[in-house]
XYZ file of C-alpha atoms in Angstrom:
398
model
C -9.620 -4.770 26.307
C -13.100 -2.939 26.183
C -12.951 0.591 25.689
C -15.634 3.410 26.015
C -15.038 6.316 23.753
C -17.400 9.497 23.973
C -18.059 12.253 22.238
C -21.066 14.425 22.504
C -19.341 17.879 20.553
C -18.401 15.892 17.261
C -20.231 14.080 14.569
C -20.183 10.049 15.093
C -18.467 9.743 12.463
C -15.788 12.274 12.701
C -12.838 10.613 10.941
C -9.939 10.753 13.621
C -12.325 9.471 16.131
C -14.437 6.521 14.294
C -12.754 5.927 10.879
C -8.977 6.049 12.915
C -9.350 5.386 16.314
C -12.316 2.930 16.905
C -11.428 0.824 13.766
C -7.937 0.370 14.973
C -8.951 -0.700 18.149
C -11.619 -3.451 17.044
C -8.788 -4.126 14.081
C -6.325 -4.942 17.034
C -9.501 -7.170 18.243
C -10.470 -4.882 21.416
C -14.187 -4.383 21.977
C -15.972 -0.798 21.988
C -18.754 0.743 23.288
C -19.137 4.278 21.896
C -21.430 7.352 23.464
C -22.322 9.817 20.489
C -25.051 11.947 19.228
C -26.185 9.031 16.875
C -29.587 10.567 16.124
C -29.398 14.335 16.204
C -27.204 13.696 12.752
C -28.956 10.824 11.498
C -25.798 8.202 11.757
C -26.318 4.638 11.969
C -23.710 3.035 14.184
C -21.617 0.339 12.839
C -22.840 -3.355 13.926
C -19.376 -3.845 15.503
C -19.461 -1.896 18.141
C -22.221 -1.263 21.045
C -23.931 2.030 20.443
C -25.512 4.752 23.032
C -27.108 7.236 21.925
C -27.418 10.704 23.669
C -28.228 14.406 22.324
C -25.145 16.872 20.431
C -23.664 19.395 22.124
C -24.144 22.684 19.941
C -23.863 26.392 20.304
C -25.538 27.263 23.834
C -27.211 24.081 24.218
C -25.160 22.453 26.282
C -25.977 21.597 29.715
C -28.540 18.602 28.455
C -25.949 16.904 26.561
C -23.790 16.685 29.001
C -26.187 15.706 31.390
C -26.807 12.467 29.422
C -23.371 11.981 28.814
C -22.699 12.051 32.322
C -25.521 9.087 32.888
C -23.958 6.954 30.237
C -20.548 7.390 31.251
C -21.246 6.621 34.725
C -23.827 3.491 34.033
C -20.937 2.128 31.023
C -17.517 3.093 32.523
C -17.548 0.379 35.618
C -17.500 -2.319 32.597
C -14.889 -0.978 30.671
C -11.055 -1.238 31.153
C -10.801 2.288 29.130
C -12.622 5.633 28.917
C -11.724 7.548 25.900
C -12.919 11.145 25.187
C -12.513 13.502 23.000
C -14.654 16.870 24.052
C -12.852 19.385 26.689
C -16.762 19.724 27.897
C -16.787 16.097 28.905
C -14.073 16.601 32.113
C -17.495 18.028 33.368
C -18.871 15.384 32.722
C -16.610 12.135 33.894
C -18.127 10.032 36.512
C -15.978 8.817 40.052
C -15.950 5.265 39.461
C -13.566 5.000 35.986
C -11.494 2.825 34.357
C -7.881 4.345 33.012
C -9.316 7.725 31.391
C -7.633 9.373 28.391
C -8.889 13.028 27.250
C -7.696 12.914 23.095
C -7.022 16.506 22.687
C -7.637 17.781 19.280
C -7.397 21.015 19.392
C -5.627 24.159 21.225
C -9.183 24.639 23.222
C -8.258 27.806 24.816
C -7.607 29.589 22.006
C -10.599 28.166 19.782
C -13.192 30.274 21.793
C -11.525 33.356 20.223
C -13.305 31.765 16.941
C -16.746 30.386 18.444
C -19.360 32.507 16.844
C -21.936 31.162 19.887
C -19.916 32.824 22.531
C -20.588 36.300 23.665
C -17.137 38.218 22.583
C -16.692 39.572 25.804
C -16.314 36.399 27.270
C -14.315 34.462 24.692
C -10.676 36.105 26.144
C -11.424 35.569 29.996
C -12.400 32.278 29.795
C -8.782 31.303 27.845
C -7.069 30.779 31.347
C -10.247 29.065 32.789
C -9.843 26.769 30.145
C -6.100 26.024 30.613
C -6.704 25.849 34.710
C -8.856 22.863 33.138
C -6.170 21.557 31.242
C -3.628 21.233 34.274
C -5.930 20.017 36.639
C -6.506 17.041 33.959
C -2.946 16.651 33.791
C -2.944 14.940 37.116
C -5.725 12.783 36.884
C -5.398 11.125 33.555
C -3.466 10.607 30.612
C -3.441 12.812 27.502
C -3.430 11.975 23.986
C -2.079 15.237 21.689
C -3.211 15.654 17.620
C -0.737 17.758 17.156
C 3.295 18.229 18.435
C 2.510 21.934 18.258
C 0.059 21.439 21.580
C 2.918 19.969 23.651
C 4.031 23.655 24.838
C 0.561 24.041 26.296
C 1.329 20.639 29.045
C 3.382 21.058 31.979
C 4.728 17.479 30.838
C 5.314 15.046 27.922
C 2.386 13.357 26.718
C 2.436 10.519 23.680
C 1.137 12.165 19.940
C -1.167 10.783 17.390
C -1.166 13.077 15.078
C -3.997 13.483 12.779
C -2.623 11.291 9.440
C -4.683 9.463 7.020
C -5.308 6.467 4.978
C -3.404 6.605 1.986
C -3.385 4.549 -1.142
C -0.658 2.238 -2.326
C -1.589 4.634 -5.777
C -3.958 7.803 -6.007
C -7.382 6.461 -7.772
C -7.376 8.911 -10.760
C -4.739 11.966 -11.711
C -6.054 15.105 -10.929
C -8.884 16.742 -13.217
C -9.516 19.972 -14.694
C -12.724 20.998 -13.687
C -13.212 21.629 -10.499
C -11.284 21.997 -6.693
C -12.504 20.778 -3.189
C -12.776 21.944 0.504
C -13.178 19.118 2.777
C -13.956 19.373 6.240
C -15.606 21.633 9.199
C -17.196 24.746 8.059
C -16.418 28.180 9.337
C -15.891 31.788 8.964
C -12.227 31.202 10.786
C -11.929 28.034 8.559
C -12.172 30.269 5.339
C -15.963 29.835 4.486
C -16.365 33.180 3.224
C -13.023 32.656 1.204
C -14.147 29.473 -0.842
C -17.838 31.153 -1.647
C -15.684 33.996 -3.507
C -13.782 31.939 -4.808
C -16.538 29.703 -6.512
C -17.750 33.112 -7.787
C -14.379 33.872 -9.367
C -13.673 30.680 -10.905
C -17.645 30.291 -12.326
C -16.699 32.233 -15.261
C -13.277 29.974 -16.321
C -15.876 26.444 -16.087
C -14.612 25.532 -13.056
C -16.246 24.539 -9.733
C -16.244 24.651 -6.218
C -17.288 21.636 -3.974
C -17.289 22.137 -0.482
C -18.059 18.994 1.655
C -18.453 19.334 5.025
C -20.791 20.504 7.843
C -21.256 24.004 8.881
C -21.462 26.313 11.878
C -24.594 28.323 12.424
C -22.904 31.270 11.723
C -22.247 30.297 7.894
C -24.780 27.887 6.754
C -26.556 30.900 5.239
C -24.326 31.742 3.739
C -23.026 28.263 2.466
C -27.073 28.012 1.009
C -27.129 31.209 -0.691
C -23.875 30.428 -2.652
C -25.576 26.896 -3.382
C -28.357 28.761 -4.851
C -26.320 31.157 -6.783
C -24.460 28.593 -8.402
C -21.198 29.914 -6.837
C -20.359 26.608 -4.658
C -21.730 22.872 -4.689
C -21.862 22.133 -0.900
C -22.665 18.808 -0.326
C -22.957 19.237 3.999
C -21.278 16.708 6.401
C -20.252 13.033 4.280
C -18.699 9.890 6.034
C -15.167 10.398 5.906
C -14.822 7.472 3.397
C -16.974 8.490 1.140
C -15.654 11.870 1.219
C -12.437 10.937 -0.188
C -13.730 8.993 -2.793
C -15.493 12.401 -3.424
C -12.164 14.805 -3.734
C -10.275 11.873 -5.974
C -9.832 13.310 -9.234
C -10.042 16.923 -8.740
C -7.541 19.842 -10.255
C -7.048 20.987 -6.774
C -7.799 20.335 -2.920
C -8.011 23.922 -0.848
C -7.450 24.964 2.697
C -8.420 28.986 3.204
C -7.650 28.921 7.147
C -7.426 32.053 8.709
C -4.986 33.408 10.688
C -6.456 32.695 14.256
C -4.299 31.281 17.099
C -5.557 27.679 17.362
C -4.460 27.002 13.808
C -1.184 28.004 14.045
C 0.319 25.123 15.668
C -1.692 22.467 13.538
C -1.641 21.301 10.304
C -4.980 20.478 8.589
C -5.595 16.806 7.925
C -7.569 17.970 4.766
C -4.123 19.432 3.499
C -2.872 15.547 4.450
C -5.876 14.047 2.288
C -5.271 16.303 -0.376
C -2.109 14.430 -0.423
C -2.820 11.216 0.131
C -5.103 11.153 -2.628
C -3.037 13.037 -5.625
C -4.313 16.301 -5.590
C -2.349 19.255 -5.977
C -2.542 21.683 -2.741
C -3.676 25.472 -2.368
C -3.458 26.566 1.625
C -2.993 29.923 3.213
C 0.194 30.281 4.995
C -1.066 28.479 8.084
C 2.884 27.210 9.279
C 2.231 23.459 9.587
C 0.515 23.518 6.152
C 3.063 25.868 4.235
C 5.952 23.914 5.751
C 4.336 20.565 4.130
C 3.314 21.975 0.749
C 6.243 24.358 0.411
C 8.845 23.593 2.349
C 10.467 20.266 1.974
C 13.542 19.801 0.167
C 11.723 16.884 -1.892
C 10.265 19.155 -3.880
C 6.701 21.098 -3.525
C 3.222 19.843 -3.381
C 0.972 22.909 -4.056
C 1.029 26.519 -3.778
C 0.718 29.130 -0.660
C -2.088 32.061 -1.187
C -1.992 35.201 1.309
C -4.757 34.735 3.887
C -8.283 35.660 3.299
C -6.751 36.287 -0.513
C -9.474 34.563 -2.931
C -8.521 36.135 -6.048
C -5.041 34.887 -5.160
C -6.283 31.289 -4.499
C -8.067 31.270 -8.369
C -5.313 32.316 -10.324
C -3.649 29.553 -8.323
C -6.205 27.415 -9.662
C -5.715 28.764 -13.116
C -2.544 27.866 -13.609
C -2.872 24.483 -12.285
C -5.243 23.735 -15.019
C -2.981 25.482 -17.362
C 0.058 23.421 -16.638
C -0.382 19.681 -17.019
C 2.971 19.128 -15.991
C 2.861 21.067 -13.155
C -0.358 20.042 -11.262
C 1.314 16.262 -12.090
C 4.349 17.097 -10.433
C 2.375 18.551 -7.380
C -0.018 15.532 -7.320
C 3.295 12.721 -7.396
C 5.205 14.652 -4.653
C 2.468 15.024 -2.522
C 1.190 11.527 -2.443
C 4.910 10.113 -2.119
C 5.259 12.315 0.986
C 1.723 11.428 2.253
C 2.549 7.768 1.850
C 5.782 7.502 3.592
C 4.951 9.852 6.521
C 1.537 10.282 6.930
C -0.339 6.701 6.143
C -2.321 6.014 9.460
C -1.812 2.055 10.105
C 1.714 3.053 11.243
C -0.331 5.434 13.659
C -2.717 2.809 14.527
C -0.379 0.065 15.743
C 1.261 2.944 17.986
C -1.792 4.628 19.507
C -3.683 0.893 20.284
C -0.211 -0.302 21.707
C -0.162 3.160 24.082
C -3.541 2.522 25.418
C -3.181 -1.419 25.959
C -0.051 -0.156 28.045
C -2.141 1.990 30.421
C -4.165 -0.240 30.943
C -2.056 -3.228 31.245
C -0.418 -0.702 34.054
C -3.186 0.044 35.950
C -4.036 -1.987 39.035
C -7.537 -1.771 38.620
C -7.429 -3.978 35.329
C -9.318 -6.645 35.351
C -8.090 -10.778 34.279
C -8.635 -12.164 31.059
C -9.972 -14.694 32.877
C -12.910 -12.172 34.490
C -16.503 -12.995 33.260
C -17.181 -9.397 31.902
C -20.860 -8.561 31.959
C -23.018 -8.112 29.092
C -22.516 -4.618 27.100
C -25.914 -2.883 26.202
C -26.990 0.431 25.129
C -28.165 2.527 28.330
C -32.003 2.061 26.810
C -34.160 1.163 24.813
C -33.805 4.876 23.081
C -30.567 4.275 22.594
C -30.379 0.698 20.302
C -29.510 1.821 17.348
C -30.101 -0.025 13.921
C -27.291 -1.997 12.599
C -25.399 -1.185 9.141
C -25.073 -4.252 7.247
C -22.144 -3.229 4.855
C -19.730 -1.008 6.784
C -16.894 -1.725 3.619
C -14.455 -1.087 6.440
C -12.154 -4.010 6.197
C -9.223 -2.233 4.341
C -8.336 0.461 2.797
C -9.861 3.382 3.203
C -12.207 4.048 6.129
């Protein structure tokens, strides 16, 4: 099977879509082609798979991206016997002639534009039911992947979920510290931004740190700098998902400070998962998914729930985890035994290849094994991309 997976909204090397989905696909010994903004972030595509290279899609800017993305999708997707996407913009985008199509939706889209700091606000509420007429209308012309069972409601019918789990370690790497917590992931003022610079402030004074890593929206990057400069945070911007957990391992705490806005209610952060997965004792707002994971199981708790937008709340949290040995112990074992039996992406893997090889095996349009299948190239020359010689991707975490 050759599959073409695009993305011109996220980074290329956004962990559910490259570190998950593409390496379980050339794991399971599929070929892929992947459209991404390679260059406008400065990623060098693995040597496994066939690159193209077109621009991001960011605030306003818009309408070029998809442009491009349109070109490559319509010059790559006759050759393929897949198209996966993962950007609502791209059903804009998708050419006539198609292999079996799959939109991989990660997030309640309608109601993120309440949060998007590069739409007008007058705009953000009328274009919710624009955005779900979208939605049905791709209902009936291809097949829908879900992150979270929280988005089925949204769908006029069932569609398969693969949820947003991790990698996670036979054994944590190292017990959790006592110097410093970590945010990891995307950067907003709805995802807390604002939260985690007070907080760095508050917890300065007590000799312990804040490390953010992660990129940022326009909106806070200023912000994000300024606290860099002040010595309230250590933001170390966007970092490959694999070396990002290598990163948190070893800290007193990981932290989710999600606000209350409608798109998160219905999904629970994958950081809170990491946190897990690699022993760290968790401190999330009450964001349902999350405080039902950390709080709520009968096996015992893995962290502690702060009040939204609550950063004074979130360091004495902190504070006591670094008083209490036994506690933030506790935390860390209950967490990663949870993470490991529920949450540890190969068993994902094996279920979201075997889901797509049934599509296509379904479709009539599928081509033989026995078909010569031409040669794969980037859509240019702009577009060949250096090789990485190490990607370190063979097992474990990536």
């Amino acid at each position: 099977m050759h599959a073409l997976v695009a993305t011109v909204v996220h980074h290329p090397e956004d962990a559910r879509i490259l570190h998950r989905q593409v390496r379980a696909l050339l794991d399971a010994g599929h070929s892929v082609t992947y459209v991404a903004p390679f260059r406008a972030c400065n990623v060098t595509p693995w040597s496994e798979l066939t690159a193209v290279d077109v621009p991001r899609a960011t605030g306003t800017r818009r309408l070029g991206a998809l442009r491009e993305a349109r070109a490559a999708l319509a010059e790559h997707a006759p050759r393929a016997d897949a198209l996966i996407f993962h950007d609502p913009e791209l059903l804009l985008a998708l050419p006539r002639r198609r292999p079996v199509t799959v939109w991989d939706v990660h997030e309640d889209a309608a109601a993120s534009l309440l949060t998007k700091p590069w739409l007008p606000k007058p705009v953000r509420r009328p274009l919710g039911p624009v955005v779900r007429g979208f939605e049905r209308g791709a209902e009936r012309r291809m097949h829908l992947l879900l992150a979270e069972e929280g988005y089925r409601d949204r769908f006029r019918h069932t569609h398969p979920v693969v949820p947003n789990t991790t990698y996670v370690p036979e054994r944590p790497p190292r017990p959790p510290g006592t110097d410093r917590v970590v945010y990891l992931g995307q950067l907003s003022m709805a995802r807390g931004a604002a939260e985690l610079v007070e907080l760095g402030g508050l917890l300065r004074p007590h000799g312990v740190r804040v490390e953010v890593i992660g990129a940022a929206d326009g909106e806070t990057r200023q912000l994000l700098r300024q606290a860099q400069q002040e010595g309230k945070v250590h933001w170390y911007g966007f970092v490959p998902n694999d070396q990002a957990l290598r990163m948190v391992s070893g800290a007193l705490a990981g932290i989710s400070m999600l606000r209350d806005a409608p798109n998160y209610r219905h999904s629970l952060p994958t950081k809170v998962v990491e946190y897990m997965a690699h022993g760290l004792p968790v401190i999330s707002t009450p964001n349902p998914p999350a405080e039902a994971l950390v709080t709520g199981r009968p096996n015992g708790h893995c962290g502690m729930v702060v009040p939204f937008g609550d950063a004074s709340a979130a360091a004495e949290a902190v504070l006591r985890l670094r008083s209490d040995p036994g506690l933030r112990s506790r935390y860390a074992r209950t967490g990663h035994a949870i993470a490991r039996e529920e949450y540890h992406w190969p068993v994902q893997a094996k279920a979201f290849v075997r889901r797509l090889e049934e599509w296509v095996l379904g479709s009539p349009e599928v081509q033989s094994e026995s078909a010569p299948r031409p040669a794969l190239v980037p859509r240019h020359d702009r577009t060949r991309m250096g090789n990485r010689q190490d990607t370190g991707l063979s097992s474990g975490l990536a």
